[in-house]
CSV table of C-alpha atoms in Angstrom, one decimal:
chain,number,residue,atom,x,y,z
W,10,MET,CA,10.2,4.1,-1.4
W,11,LYS,CA,12.3,3.0,-4.2
W,12,THR,CA,12.4,-0.4,-3.4
W,13,ILE,CA,8.9,-2.2,-4.3
W,14,LEU,CA,7.5,-4.3,-1.8
W,15,THR,CA,3.7,-5.6,-3.5
W,16,PHE,CA,1.0,-7.7,-3.5
W,17,LEU,CA,0.3,-11.3,-4.6
W,18,PHE,CA,-2.6,-13.1,-5.6
W,19,VAL,CA,-3.8,-16.3,-7.5
W,20,PHE,CA,-7.1,-15.9,-9.4
W,21,GLY,CA,-8.5,-16.5,-13.3
W,22,ILE,CA,-7.4,-14.9,-16.2
W,23,SER,CA,-7.2,-15.8,-19.4
W,24,CYS,CA,-4.0,-15.4,-21.7
W,25,VAL,CA,-5.2,-13.8,-24.8
W,26,THR,CA,-3.6,-10.9,-26.9
W,27,PHE,CA,-3.9,-7.6,-25.6
W,28,SER,CA,-2.6,-4.3,-26.9
W,29,GLN,CA,0.0,-3.7,-23.9
W,30,LYS,CA,3.8,-4.7,-24.4
W,31,VAL,CA,5.0,-8.3,-23.8
W,32,LEU,CA,8.4,-7.5,-22.3
W,33,ASN,CA,9.4,-11.6,-21.6
W,34,SER,CA,8.4,-14.7,-21.6
W,35,PHE,CA,9.9,-17.9,-20.1
W,36,SER,CA,9.3,-21.5,-19.1
W,37,ILE,CA,8.5,-22.7,-15.8
W,38,GLN,CA,8.3,-26.4,-15.8
W,39,GLN,CA,6.5,-27.1,-12.2
W,40,ASN,CA,3.0,-27.7,-12.6
W,41,LYS,CA,0.7,-25.4,-11.8
W,42,ASP,CA,-0.8,-26.5,-8.5
W,43,SER,CA,2.8,-26.7,-6.9
W,44,ILE,CA,3.4,-23.1,-6.8
W,45,VAL,CA,2.7,-22.0,-3.2
W,46,SER,CA,3.1,-18.5,-4.0
W,47,ILE,CA,5.4,-15.5,-5.8
W,48,TYR,CA,7.2,-12.7,-4.6
W,49,PRO,CA,8.2,-9.6,-6.9
W,50,PHE,CA,11.0,-7.1,-5.8
W,51,VAL,CA,12.8,-4.1,-7.8
W,52,ASP,CA,16.2,-3.1,-7.5
W,53,GLU,CA,15.7,0.5,-8.6
W,54,ARG,CA,19.7,1.4,-8.2
W,55,ASN,CA,20.3,-0.4,-11.8
W,56,HIS,CA,16.6,-1.3,-12.1
W,57,GLU,CA,17.0,-4.9,-12.2
W,58,SER,CA,14.1,-7.2,-10.9
W,59,TYR,CA,13.7,-10.6,-9.2
W,60,MET,CA,11.1,-12.7,-8.8
W,61,LEU,CA,11.0,-15.3,-6.2
W,62,LEU,CA,8.9,-18.5,-6.8
W,63,HIS,CA,7.9,-20.6,-3.4
W,64,TYR,CA,7.6,-24.1,-4.0
W,65,PRO,CA,6.5,-26.7,-1.3
W,66,ASN,CA,10.0,-27.4,-0.5
W,67,GLU,CA,12.2,-25.1,-2.9
W,68,ILE,CA,12.7,-21.8,-3.5
W,69,VAL,CA,13.9,-20.7,-7.0
W,70,THR,CA,15.1,-16.7,-8.1
W,71,TYR,CA,14.9,-15.4,-11.4
W,72,LYS,CA,16.7,-11.9,-12.2
W,73,PHE,CA,15.6,-9.9,-15.2
W,74,SER,CA,17.6,-6.8,-16.4
W,75,VAL,CA,16.4,-3.6,-17.6
W,76,GLY,CA,14.7,-4.7,-20.8
W,77,PHE,CA,13.4,-7.7,-18.6
W,78,ARG,CA,15.7,-10.5,-20.0
W,79,LYS,CA,16.0,-13.2,-17.5
W,80,THR,CA,20.0,-12.9,-16.9
W,81,ASP,CA,19.9,-15.4,-13.9
W,82,SER,CA,18.6,-18.0,-11.5
W,83,ILE,CA,19.2,-20.2,-8.7
W,84,SER,CA,17.4,-22.6,-6.7
W,85,ALA,CA,17.8,-24.5,-3.0
W,86,LYS,CA,15.8,-26.9,-1.1
W,87,ILE,CA,14.5,-24.7,1.6
W,88,GLU,CA,11.3,-25.2,3.2
W,89,LEU,CA,9.5,-22.6,5.0
W,90,LYS,CA,7.3,-23.6,7.9
W,91,LYS,CA,3.4,-23.2,7.1
W,92,GLU,CA,3.6,-20.2,9.6
W,93,GLU,CA,6.7,-19.2,8.2
W,94,TYR,CA,6.1,-16.0,5.9
W,95,ILE,CA,8.3,-13.7,3.5
W,96,VAL,CA,7.7,-10.0,4.9
W,97,GLY,CA,10.5,-7.8,3.5
W,98,HIS,CA,13.3,-7.8,1.7
W,99,SER,CA,17.2,-5.6,1.2
W,100,PHE,CA,19.3,-5.4,-1.3
W,101,GLU,CA,23.4,-5.1,-0.9
W,102,GLU,CA,25.8,-5.5,-3.9
W,103,GLU,CA,25.0,-8.9,-5.3
W,104,GLU,CA,23.2,-10.2,-2.5
W,105,ILE,CA,19.5,-9.9,-1.6
W,106,THR,CA,18.4,-10.5,2.0
W,107,LEU,CA,15.0,-11.9,2.1
W,108,PHE,CA,12.9,-11.3,5.8
W,109,THR,CA,11.0,-14.0,6.9
W,110,THR,CA,8.7,-13.9,10.4
W,111,LYS,CA,7.1,-16.6,12.4
W,112,ASP,CA,5.3,-16.5,15.9
W,113,ASN,CA,3.2,-13.4,15.0
W,114,PHE,CA,6.1,-11.4,14.1
W,115,GLN,CA,8.0,-12.5,17.4
W,116,SER,CA,10.6,-13.0,15.6
W,117,ILE,CA,12.8,-12.2,12.1
W,118,ILE,CA,15.0,-14.6,10.4
W,119,ARG,CA,16.7,-13.8,7.2
W,120,ILE,CA,17.4,-15.9,4.3
W,121,VAL,CA,20.2,-14.5,1.7
W,122,VAL,CA,20.1,-15.1,-2.1
W,123,ASP,CA,23.8,-14.8,-3.1
W,124,PHE,CA,24.0,-14.8,-6.9
W,125,GLU,CA,27.5,-14.5,-6.9
W,126,ASN,CA,28.2,-18.1,-5.0
W,127,LYS,CA,24.8,-19.0,-6.3
W,128,ILE,CA,23.9,-19.9,-2.9
W,129,PHE,CA,20.6,-19.7,-0.5
W,130,ARG,CA,22.1,-18.9,3.1
W,131,LYS,CA,19.5,-19.3,5.8
W,132,ASP,CA,21.4,-17.2,8.2
W,133,PRO,CA,21.3,-18.3,12.3
W,134,PHE,CA,19.5,-14.6,12.5
W,135,ASP,CA,17.1,-14.1,15.0
W,136,PHE,CA,15.2,-11.0,16.0
W,137,LYS,CA,13.1,-10.7,18.8
W,138,ILE,CA,10.5,-8.2,19.6
W,139,ASN,CA,9.7,-8.0,23.0
W,140,ASN,CA,7.2,-6.0,25.0
W,141,GLU,CA,6.4,-4.4,22.1
W,142,ASN,CA,3.4,-4.1,19.3
W,143,ILE,CA,4.2,-4.0,15.6
W,144,ILE,CA,2.4,-1.2,14.3
W,145,THR,CA,3.6,-1.2,10.7
W,146,CYS,CA,6.2,-2.9,8.4
W,147,PHE,CA,7.3,-1.9,5.1
W,148,ASN,CA,9.9,-1.6,2.2
W,149,ALA,CA,11.8,1.4,1.5
W,150,GLU,CA,15.2,2.8,0.4
W,151,GLN,CA,16.6,-1.0,-0.5
W,152,SER,CA,15.5,-1.8,3.3
W,153,PHE,CA,12.8,-3.7,5.2
W,154,HIS,CA,11.6,-1.5,8.4
W,155,VAL,CA,9.4,-2.4,11.4
W,156,LEU,CA,7.9,0.1,13.5
W,157,THR,CA,7.0,-1.0,16.8
W,158,PHE,CA,5.2,1.0,19.8
W,159,GLU,CA,6.5,1.1,23.8
W,160,GLU,CA,3.7,1.5,25.9
W,161,THR,CA,5.2,1.7,29.0
W,162,LYS,CA,8.0,4.5,27.6
W,163,ASN,CA,5.1,5.9,25.3
W,164,GLU,CA,7.8,5.8,22.5
W,165,ILE,CA,7.9,4.2,18.6
W,166,VAL,CA,11.0,2.2,17.8
W,167,SER,CA,12.3,2.0,14.2
W,168,PHE,CA,14.1,-1.3,13.4
W,169,THR,CA,15.5,-1.0,9.9
W,170,PHE,CA,16.6,-4.2,8.2
W,171,LYS,CA,19.9,-4.4,5.8
W,172,ASN,CA,22.4,-6.9,5.0
W,173,LEU,CA,23.7,-6.7,8.2
W,174,ASP,CA,24.1,-8.7,11.6
W,175,ALA,CA,21.5,-6.7,13.5
W,176,PRO,CA,19.0,-3.6,12.3
W,177,GLU,CA,19.3,0.0,12.6
W,178,THR,CA,17.4,1.4,15.8
W,179,ARG,CA,15.9,4.2,16.2
W,180,LYS,CA,13.8,5.3,19.4
W,181,PHE,CA,11.3,8.2,19.1
W,182,ASP,CA,9.8,9.8,22.4
W,183,LEU,CA,6.8,11.0,22.3
W,184,SER,CA,5.6,11.1,26.1
W,185,LYS,CA,5.8,15.4,25.2
W,186,ILE,CA,3.1,15.0,22.7
W,187,GLN,CA,-0.5,16.2,23.5
W,188,PHE,CA,-3.0,13.7,21.9
W,189,THR,CA,-7.0,15.1,22.7
W,190,ASP,CA,-10.2,14.2,21.9
W,191,ASN,CA,-12.7,16.3,20.1
W,192,ASP,CA,-13.5,17.9,23.6
W,193,ASN,CA,-10.0,18.2,24.2
W,194,LYS,CA,-9.4,15.7,26.8
W,195,SER,CA,-6.6,13.7,27.2
W,196,LEU,CA,-5.7,10.7,25.0
W,197,SER,CA,-3.4,7.9,25.5
W,198,LEU,CA,-1.1,7.0,22.7
W,199,LYS,CA,-2.6,3.7,23.0
W,200,ALA,CA,-6.1,5.0,22.5
W,201,VAL,CA,-4.8,6.8,19.4
W,202,PHE,CA,-3.1,4.2,17.6
W,203,PHE,CA,-5.7,0.9,19.0
W,204,ASN,CA,-9.1,2.5,18.4
W,205,LYS,CA,-11.5,-0.3,18.0
W,206,LYS,CA,-13.9,1.6,16.6
W,207,ASP,CA,-11.6,2.0,13.7
W,208,ASP,CA,-13.2,-0.2,10.7
W,209,ASP,CA,-10.0,-1.7,9.6
W,210,PHE,CA,-9.1,-5.4,9.3
W,211,SER,CA,-5.4,-4.9,8.9
W,212,PRO,CA,-3.6,-6.8,11.8
W,213,PHE,CA,-1.6,-3.6,12.6
W,214,PRO,CA,-3.1,-0.1,13.7
W,215,ILE,CA,-1.3,1.8,11.2
W,216,MET,CA,-1.2,1.1,7.5
W,217,SER,CA,2.3,1.8,5.3
W,218,PHE,CA,1.5,3.7,1.9
W,219,GLU,CA,3.5,4.1,-1.1
W,220,ASN,CA,3.3,7.0,-3.0
W,221,ASN,CA,4.4,5.4,-6.2
W,222,TYR,CA,1.1,3.4,-6.6
W,223,PRO,CA,-2.8,4.1,-7.1
W,224,PHE,CA,-4.2,3.3,-3.7
W,225,THR,CA,-8.0,2.9,-3.9
W,226,LEU,CA,-10.6,4.3,-1.1
W,227,MET,CA,-10.4,0.7,0.0
W,228,ASP,CA,-7.2,1.4,1.7
W,229,SER,CA,-7.2,5.2,2.3
W,230,TYR,CA,-10.3,5.3,4.3
W,231,VAL,CA,-7.9,4.0,7.2
W,232,LYS,CA,-7.4,6.6,9.9
W,233,ARG,CA,-3.7,6.3,10.4
W,234,LYS,CA,-1.5,6.2,7.8
W,235,LEU,CA,2.0,6.1,7.6
W,236,PHE,CA,4.4,7.7,4.5
W,237,PHE,CA,8.0,7.4,4.0
W,238,HIS,CA,9.5,10.5,2.3
W,239,HIS,CA,13.1,11.8,1.9
W,240,ASP,CA,14.8,9.7,4.9
W,241,LYS,CA,12.0,10.5,7.3
W,242,TYR,CA,8.5,8.9,8.3
W,243,TYR,CA,5.4,11.0,8.3
W,244,LEU,CA,2.8,9.4,10.2
W,245,LEU,CA,-1.2,11.0,9.6
W,246,LEU,CA,-3.8,10.6,12.7
W,247,ASN,CA,-7.2,11.7,11.8
W,248,TYR,CA,-8.5,10.5,15.3
W,249,ASN,CA,-9.7,14.0,15.9
W,250,SER,CA,-12.1,15.9,13.4
W,251,ASN,CA,-10.6,19.4,14.5
W,252,PHE,CA,-7.6,18.7,13.0
W,253,THR,CA,-5.2,16.6,11.2
W,254,HIS,CA,-2.4,15.5,13.4
W,255,VAL,CA,1.0,14.8,11.8
W,256,LEU,CA,4.6,13.5,13.2
W,257,GLU,CA,7.6,13.8,11.3
W,258,PHE,CA,10.0,11.3,12.3
W,259,ASP,CA,13.7,11.8,11.5
W,260,SER,CA,15.4,8.4,10.9
W,261,LYS,CA,19.1,10.3,11.1
W,262,SER,CA,18.8,12.6,14.5
W,263,ALA,CA,15.9,10.5,16.1
W,264,SER,CA,14.0,13.5,16.7
W,265,VAL,CA,10.0,13.9,16.5
W,266,THR,CA,8.2,17.1,15.0
W,267,ASP,CA,4.3,17.5,15.6
W,268,TYR,CA,2.2,19.3,13.3
W,269,LYS,CA,-1.4,19.9,14.4
W,270,ILE,CA,-3.4,21.1,10.7
W,271,PRO,CA,-6.5,22.4,11.7
W,272,VAL,CA,-9.2,21.0,9.5
W,273,SER,CA,-11.3,23.4,7.2
W,274,PRO,CA,-14.7,23.2,9.4
W,275,LEU,CA,-18.1,23.0,8.1
W,276,ASN,CA,-21.4,24.5,9.3
W,277,GLU,CA,-22.7,21.3,11.4
W,278,SER,CA,-20.9,17.9,12.4
W,279,TYR,CA,-18.6,16.4,9.7
W,280,LYS,CA,-16.6,13.5,9.0
W,281,ASN,CA,-12.9,14.1,7.7
W,282,ASN,CA,-9.9,12.4,6.3
W,283,SER,CA,-6.4,12.9,4.9
W,284,TYR,CA,-3.7,12.0,2.7
W,285,PHE,CA,0.3,13.1,2.7
W,286,MET,CA,2.1,13.5,-0.6
W,287,ASP,CA,5.2,16.1,-1.3
W,288,GLY,CA,5.3,17.7,2.1
W,289,LEU,CA,1.4,18.5,1.5
W,290,ILE,CA,-1.6,17.5,3.0
W,291,PHE,CA,-4.4,16.9,0.8
W,292,GLU,CA,-7.9,16.9,3.0
W,293,GLN,CA,-11.9,15.9,2.5
W,294,VAL,CA,-14.1,17.4,4.8
W,295,SER,CA,-18.3,16.1,4.6
W,296,ASN,CA,-21.4,15.9,5.9
W,297,SER,CA,-24.9,15.5,4.6
W,298,ASN,CA,-25.3,19.4,3.1
W,299,GLU,CA,-21.3,20.4,2.6
W,300,PHE,CA,-18.1,19.1,1.1
W,301,ALA,CA,-14.8,20.9,1.4
W,302,PHE,CA,-11.8,19.9,0.0
W,303,SER,CA,-8.0,21.8,0.3
W,304,ILE,CA,-4.4,21.4,0.1
W,305,LYS,CA,-2.1,22.3,3.1
W,306,ASN,CA,1.3,22.6,3.9
W,307,LEU,CA,2.6,21.6,7.2
W,308,LYS,CA,2.2,24.9,9.0
W,309,GLY,CA,-1.2,24.5,8.5
W,310,GLU,CA,-1.4,27.1,5.4
W,311,ILE,CA,-3.9,27.0,2.8
W,312,LEU,CA,-2.9,26.6,-0.4
W,313,LYS,CA,-6.0,25.5,-2.2
W,314,GLU,CA,-9.8,24.9,-0.9
W,315,TYR,CA,-13.2,24.3,-2.2
W,316,LYS,CA,-16.7,24.6,-0.3
W,317,VAL,CA,-19.9,23.5,-2.1
W,318,ASN,CA,-23.6,23.0,-0.5
W,319,LEU,CA,-25.8,20.2,-1.7
W,320,LYS,CA,-27.3,22.9,-4.4
W,321,GLU,CA,-24.1,23.7,-6.0
W,322,SER,CA,-21.7,21.7,-8.7
W,323,ILE,CA,-17.9,20.5,-7.5
W,324,ASN,CA,-16.6,22.4,-10.3
W,325,PHE,CA,-13.3,21.0,-10.0
W,326,LYS,CA,-13.6,17.1,-10.3
W,327,ASN,CA,-12.8,15.5,-13.9
W,328,SER,CA,-15.3,12.2,-13.9
W,329,GLU,CA,-18.6,11.8,-12.9
W,330,PHE,CA,-20.1,11.1,-9.6
W,331,ARG,CA,-19.9,6.8,-8.9
W,332,TYR,CA,-21.4,4.6,-7.1
W,333,GLU,CA,-20.4,0.9,-6.5
W,334,ASN,CA,-21.7,-1.9,-4.7
W,335,SER,CA,-19.2,-5.3,-4.6
W,336,GLU,CA,-22.2,-7.6,-5.5
W,337,THR,CA,-22.7,-5.9,-8.8
W,338,ASP,CA,-20.4,-5.7,-11.9
W,339,GLN,CA,-20.9,-1.8,-12.7
W,340,PRO,CA,-20.6,1.5,-11.4
W,341,VAL,CA,-23.8,3.5,-11.3
W,342,LYS,CA,-23.2,7.4,-11.8
W,343,ILE,CA,-24.7,9.5,-9.4
W,344,LYS,CA,-26.7,12.3,-11.2
W,345,ASN,CA,-25.9,15.1,-8.6
W,346,THR,CA,-23.6,16.6,-5.7
W,347,LYS,CA,-26.9,16.4,-3.7
W,348,SER,CA,-27.4,12.6,-4.3
W,349,PHE,CA,-23.8,12.0,-3.8
W,350,LEU,CA,-23.5,14.2,-0.7
W,351,LYS,CA,-26.7,11.6,0.9
W,352,ARG,CA,-24.7,8.6,-0.2
W,353,LEU,CA,-21.2,9.7,1.2
W,354,HIS,CA,-22.9,10.8,4.4
W,355,LYS,CA,-23.3,6.7,4.8
W,356,THR,CA,-19.8,5.8,4.3
W,357,ASN,CA,-16.5,6.2,5.9
W,358,PRO,CA,-14.6,9.4,4.1
W,359,ALA,CA,-11.4,8.5,1.8
W,360,ILE,CA,-9.2,10.4,0.0
W,361,SER,CA,-6.4,8.9,-2.1
W,362,VAL,CA,-3.6,10.8,-4.1
W,363,TYR,CA,-1.4,9.6,-6.6
W,364,LYS,CA,1.3,11.1,-8.8
W,365,HIS,CA,0.3,10.8,-12.4
W,366,HIS,CA,3.3,12.3,-14.4
W,367,SER,CA,3.8,15.3,-12.9
W,368,ASN,CA,0.3,16.0,-11.9
W,369,TYR,CA,-2.0,15.0,-8.8
W,370,LEU,CA,-4.9,12.4,-9.5
W,371,ILE,CA,-7.0,12.7,-6.1
W,372,THR,CA,-9.9,10.3,-5.8
W,373,MET,CA,-12.3,11.5,-3.5
W,374,GLY,CA,-15.6,9.7,-1.4
W,375,GLY,CA,-16.2,7.4,1.1
W,376,ILE,CA,-16.5,3.3,1.5
W,377,SER,CA,-19.0,1.9,3.8
W,378,SER,CA,-18.1,-0.7,6.9
W,379,LYS,CA,-16.4,-4.2,5.0
W,380,GLU,CA,-18.0,-7.4,5.4
W,381,LYS,CA,-15.4,-10.0,5.2
W,382,SER,CA,-16.3,-12.6,3.3
W,383,PRO,CA,-16.1,-16.5,5.0
W,384,GLY,CA,-12.5,-18.2,4.7
W,385,TRP,CA,-10.9,-15.1,5.1
W,386,GLY,CA,-8.2,-15.5,7.7
W,387,LEU,CA,-5.0,-13.3,9.2
W,388,LEU,CA,-2.9,-14.4,6.6
W,389,ALA,CA,-5.4,-12.7,3.9
W,390,ASP,CA,-5.1,-9.4,6.3
W,391,LEU,CA,-1.4,-9.1,6.3
W,392,ALA,CA,-1.7,-8.8,2.1
W,393,ILE,CA,-3.4,-5.7,3.0
W,394,ASN,CA,-0.2,-3.8,3.9
W,395,GLY,CA,2.0,-5.2,0.7
W,396,ILE,CA,3.1,-8.1,2.8
W,397,LEU,CA,3.7,-11.3,0.6
W,398,ILE,CA,2.1,-14.4,2.4
W,399,LEU,CA,3.6,-17.6,1.6
W,400,ASN,CA,0.6,-20.1,2.0
W,401,GLY,CA,-0.5,-22.7,0.0
W,402,GLU,CA,-4.2,-23.0,1.0
W,403,GLY,CA,-5.3,-20.7,-2.4
W,404,GLY,CA,-7.8,-18.2,-2.5
W,405,TYR,CA,-6.0,-15.2,-1.2
W,406,GLU,CA,-6.2,-12.2,-3.2
W,407,SER,CA,-4.9,-8.7,-2.8
W,408,TYR,CA,-6.7,-6.1,-0.8
W,409,PHE,CA,-5.3,-3.6,-3.4
W,410,TYR,CA,-7.2,-5.1,-6.0
W,411,ASN,CA,-10.3,-5.0,-4.4
W,412,ASN,CA,-12.0,-8.8,-4.7
W,413,LYS,CA,-15.4,-8.6,-4.5
W,414,ASN,CA,-15.3,-12.3,-3.4
W,415,GLY,CA,-12.9,-11.3,-0.5
W,416,TYR,CA,-15.0,-8.1,0.9
W,417,LYS,CA,-18.6,-6.8,0.6
W,418,TYR,CA,-18.9,-3.0,0.5
W,419,LYS,CA,-20.5,0.2,-1.1
W,420,SER,CA,-18.4,2.9,-2.4
W,421,VAL,CA,-18.9,6.4,-3.8
W,422,SER,CA,-16.4,8.2,-5.4
W,423,PHE,CA,-15.4,10.9,-8.2
W,424,ASP,CA,-11.7,11.9,-9.3
W,425,ALA,CA,-10.1,15.3,-9.7
W,426,LEU,CA,-6.8,16.2,-11.4
W,427,PHE,CA,-4.2,19.3,-10.5
W,428,ASP,CA,-1.2,20.1,-11.8
W,429,GLN,CA,2.1,21.1,-9.9
W,430,ASN,CA,1.3,24.4,-9.2
W,431,LEU,CA,-1.9,22.7,-7.6
W,432,ASN,CA,-4.0,24.4,-10.3
W,433,PRO,CA,-7.1,22.0,-11.3
W,434,ILE,CA,-6.9,20.5,-14.6
W,435,THR,CA,-10.1,20.6,-16.7
W,436,ARG,CA,-9.7,17.7,-19.0
W,437,ALA,CA,-10.9,14.1,-18.7
W,438,VAL,CA,-8.8,12.0,-16.3
W,439,GLN,CA,-6.2,9.5,-18.3
W,440,ALA,CA,-6.2,6.0,-17.3
W,441,THR,CA,-3.2,5.3,-15.4
W,442,GLY,CA,-1.0,1.9,-16.0
W,443,MET,CA,-2.8,0.4,-13.0
W,444,ASP,CA,-6.0,1.3,-14.7
W,445,LYS,CA,-4.9,-0.4,-17.7
W,446,LEU,CA,-3.6,-3.9,-16.1
W,447,MET,CA,-6.9,-4.4,-14.1
W,448,ASN,CA,-8.7,-3.7,-17.2
W,449,PHE,CA,-6.9,-6.4,-18.9
W,450,MET,CA,-7.2,-8.8,-15.9
W,451,ASP,CA,-11.5,-8.1,-15.8
W,452,LYS,CA,-11.6,-9.2,-19.6
W,453,ASN,CA,-9.4,-12.5,-19.1
W,454,LYS,CA,-10.3,-15.3,-17.1
W,455,GLU,CA,-8.7,-18.2,-17.5
W,456,SER,CA,-6.8,-19.9,-14.4
W,457,SER,CA,-3.3,-18.5,-13.8
W,458,THR,CA,-0.5,-17.5,-11.4
W,459,ILE,CA,-0.8,-13.5,-11.1
W,460,VAL,CA,1.5,-11.1,-9.9
W,461,PHE,CA,2.0,-7.6,-10.5
W,462,PHE,CA,4.3,-4.5,-9.4
W,463,LYS,CA,5.9,-1.3,-10.3
W,464,ARG,CA,8.9,-0.9,-12.3
W,465,GLY,CA,10.2,2.8,-12.7
W,466,SER,CA,7.5,4.6,-14.3
W,467,HIS,CA,5.1,1.5,-15.5
W,468,PHE,CA,3.5,-1.2,-14.1
W,469,VAL,CA,4.2,-4.6,-14.8
W,470,LEU,CA,1.9,-8.0,-14.6
W,471,GLY,CA,3.2,-11.4,-14.8
W,472,TYR,CA,0.7,-14.1,-15.5
W,473,LYS,CA,1.1,-18.1,-16.3
W,474,ASP,CA,-0.3,-19.1,-19.4
W,475,TRP,CA,-0.9,-22.8,-19.0
W,476,LYS,CA,-1.7,-23.3,-22.5
W,477,THR,CA,2.2,-22.5,-23.4
W,478,ASN,CA,3.7,-23.4,-19.5
W,479,GLU,CA,5.2,-19.7,-20.2
W,480,PHE,CA,4.9,-17.2,-17.8
W,481,ILE,CA,4.7,-13.8,-19.5
W,482,PHE,CA,5.5,-10.0,-18.1
W,483,ARG,CA,3.4,-7.7,-19.7
W,484,LYS,CA,4.2,-3.8,-19.3
W,485,PHE,CA,1.3,-1.0,-18.9
W,486,GLU,CA,2.6,2.6,-18.8
W,487,ASP,CA,0.9,5.8,-17.1
């Protein structure tokens, strides 16, 4: 995915000196209580960045160069209703199209930001979603994508929104694909997509993942993940403990390829989960006595595999075993494999992979059932999938940030590092740009408006310094 749709949250930070590079700072005249929300996005074609500030009765969009110099800005008196919020965007030449939704995604409306003519246009484009369930939405390749499920036809419909009058539509027929449970009994596609046993607060049954981001176990424990890779959608389904079911959707030919990749079994009943990157399946399997990690291709061939029992050491890990309780401040080290497996067995298994330079940084472990704190509603849930919420009630924070005031949870984990040839690397794991960004925020507590996103190979943090009345961008590199 080249175009970044990222997360917004408003919380505390103080503006003190830090070693990371300041890219730019500029004045924002409005007082701090007037900003409803911020929406950042990046045009990777020319490495230009944009930031949209939504005020109660106005939208302002800033344009930044490669060097993060502010090069342009336009504003308009546009009021978004309380139930209307931005869900995506697309680029074409000098125009940016913002897609907003209302009525629980039953329609999508567009606002065109025309920098050439210095105007906003709220076009009478009204897209209706009829008789379908939205299963996910995300930004990729300069476009906004919405995937829906038509139950009566057993098909997935893909809508790709660009700066056009109507979205590009592709229909994927799944009627001939077999879905079975652990006892080899047939399952309906609806049962696979909408399993109420899955502990997931997302409003959509499938969560989309951006491979440029180091997603946490709070995200990756879900059993249905969608990845976009080389113009194809890859849907990973972990509804059956015997195999990882991968559906490859070719957006050009509207064809579906079906892969069932056998899970590496353990001696007793086990839990499993998987992750997709670069055409590879990264798989974790565990019970109270054993742990297995493997890397496989879509043919099901094992490229790398490790199995250990509770008396052995996991010799491919690059960090200590960690235990974290959201109600405490610091993670606790777990002393050995036996203790790790005991705690892991009580959680939902989770695995996440991030391309750190040319290496694969893999986080493995599990997270307990999450309990939502009071005051979090559907709009906060939508932020889980990277959808920016235009809502002035305040207090919503990104699920990606793992806000301890938003969810209560317990987790266990460790990190492993593999090179591009899938060989383990023995050195300690270096901090990612996101680690550095989060560390900066943890050490700075004054109230401010915060936004972060990735541009190219580095992460950018933007925050308002209320003492100087400036908005500051900082760069954090991997």
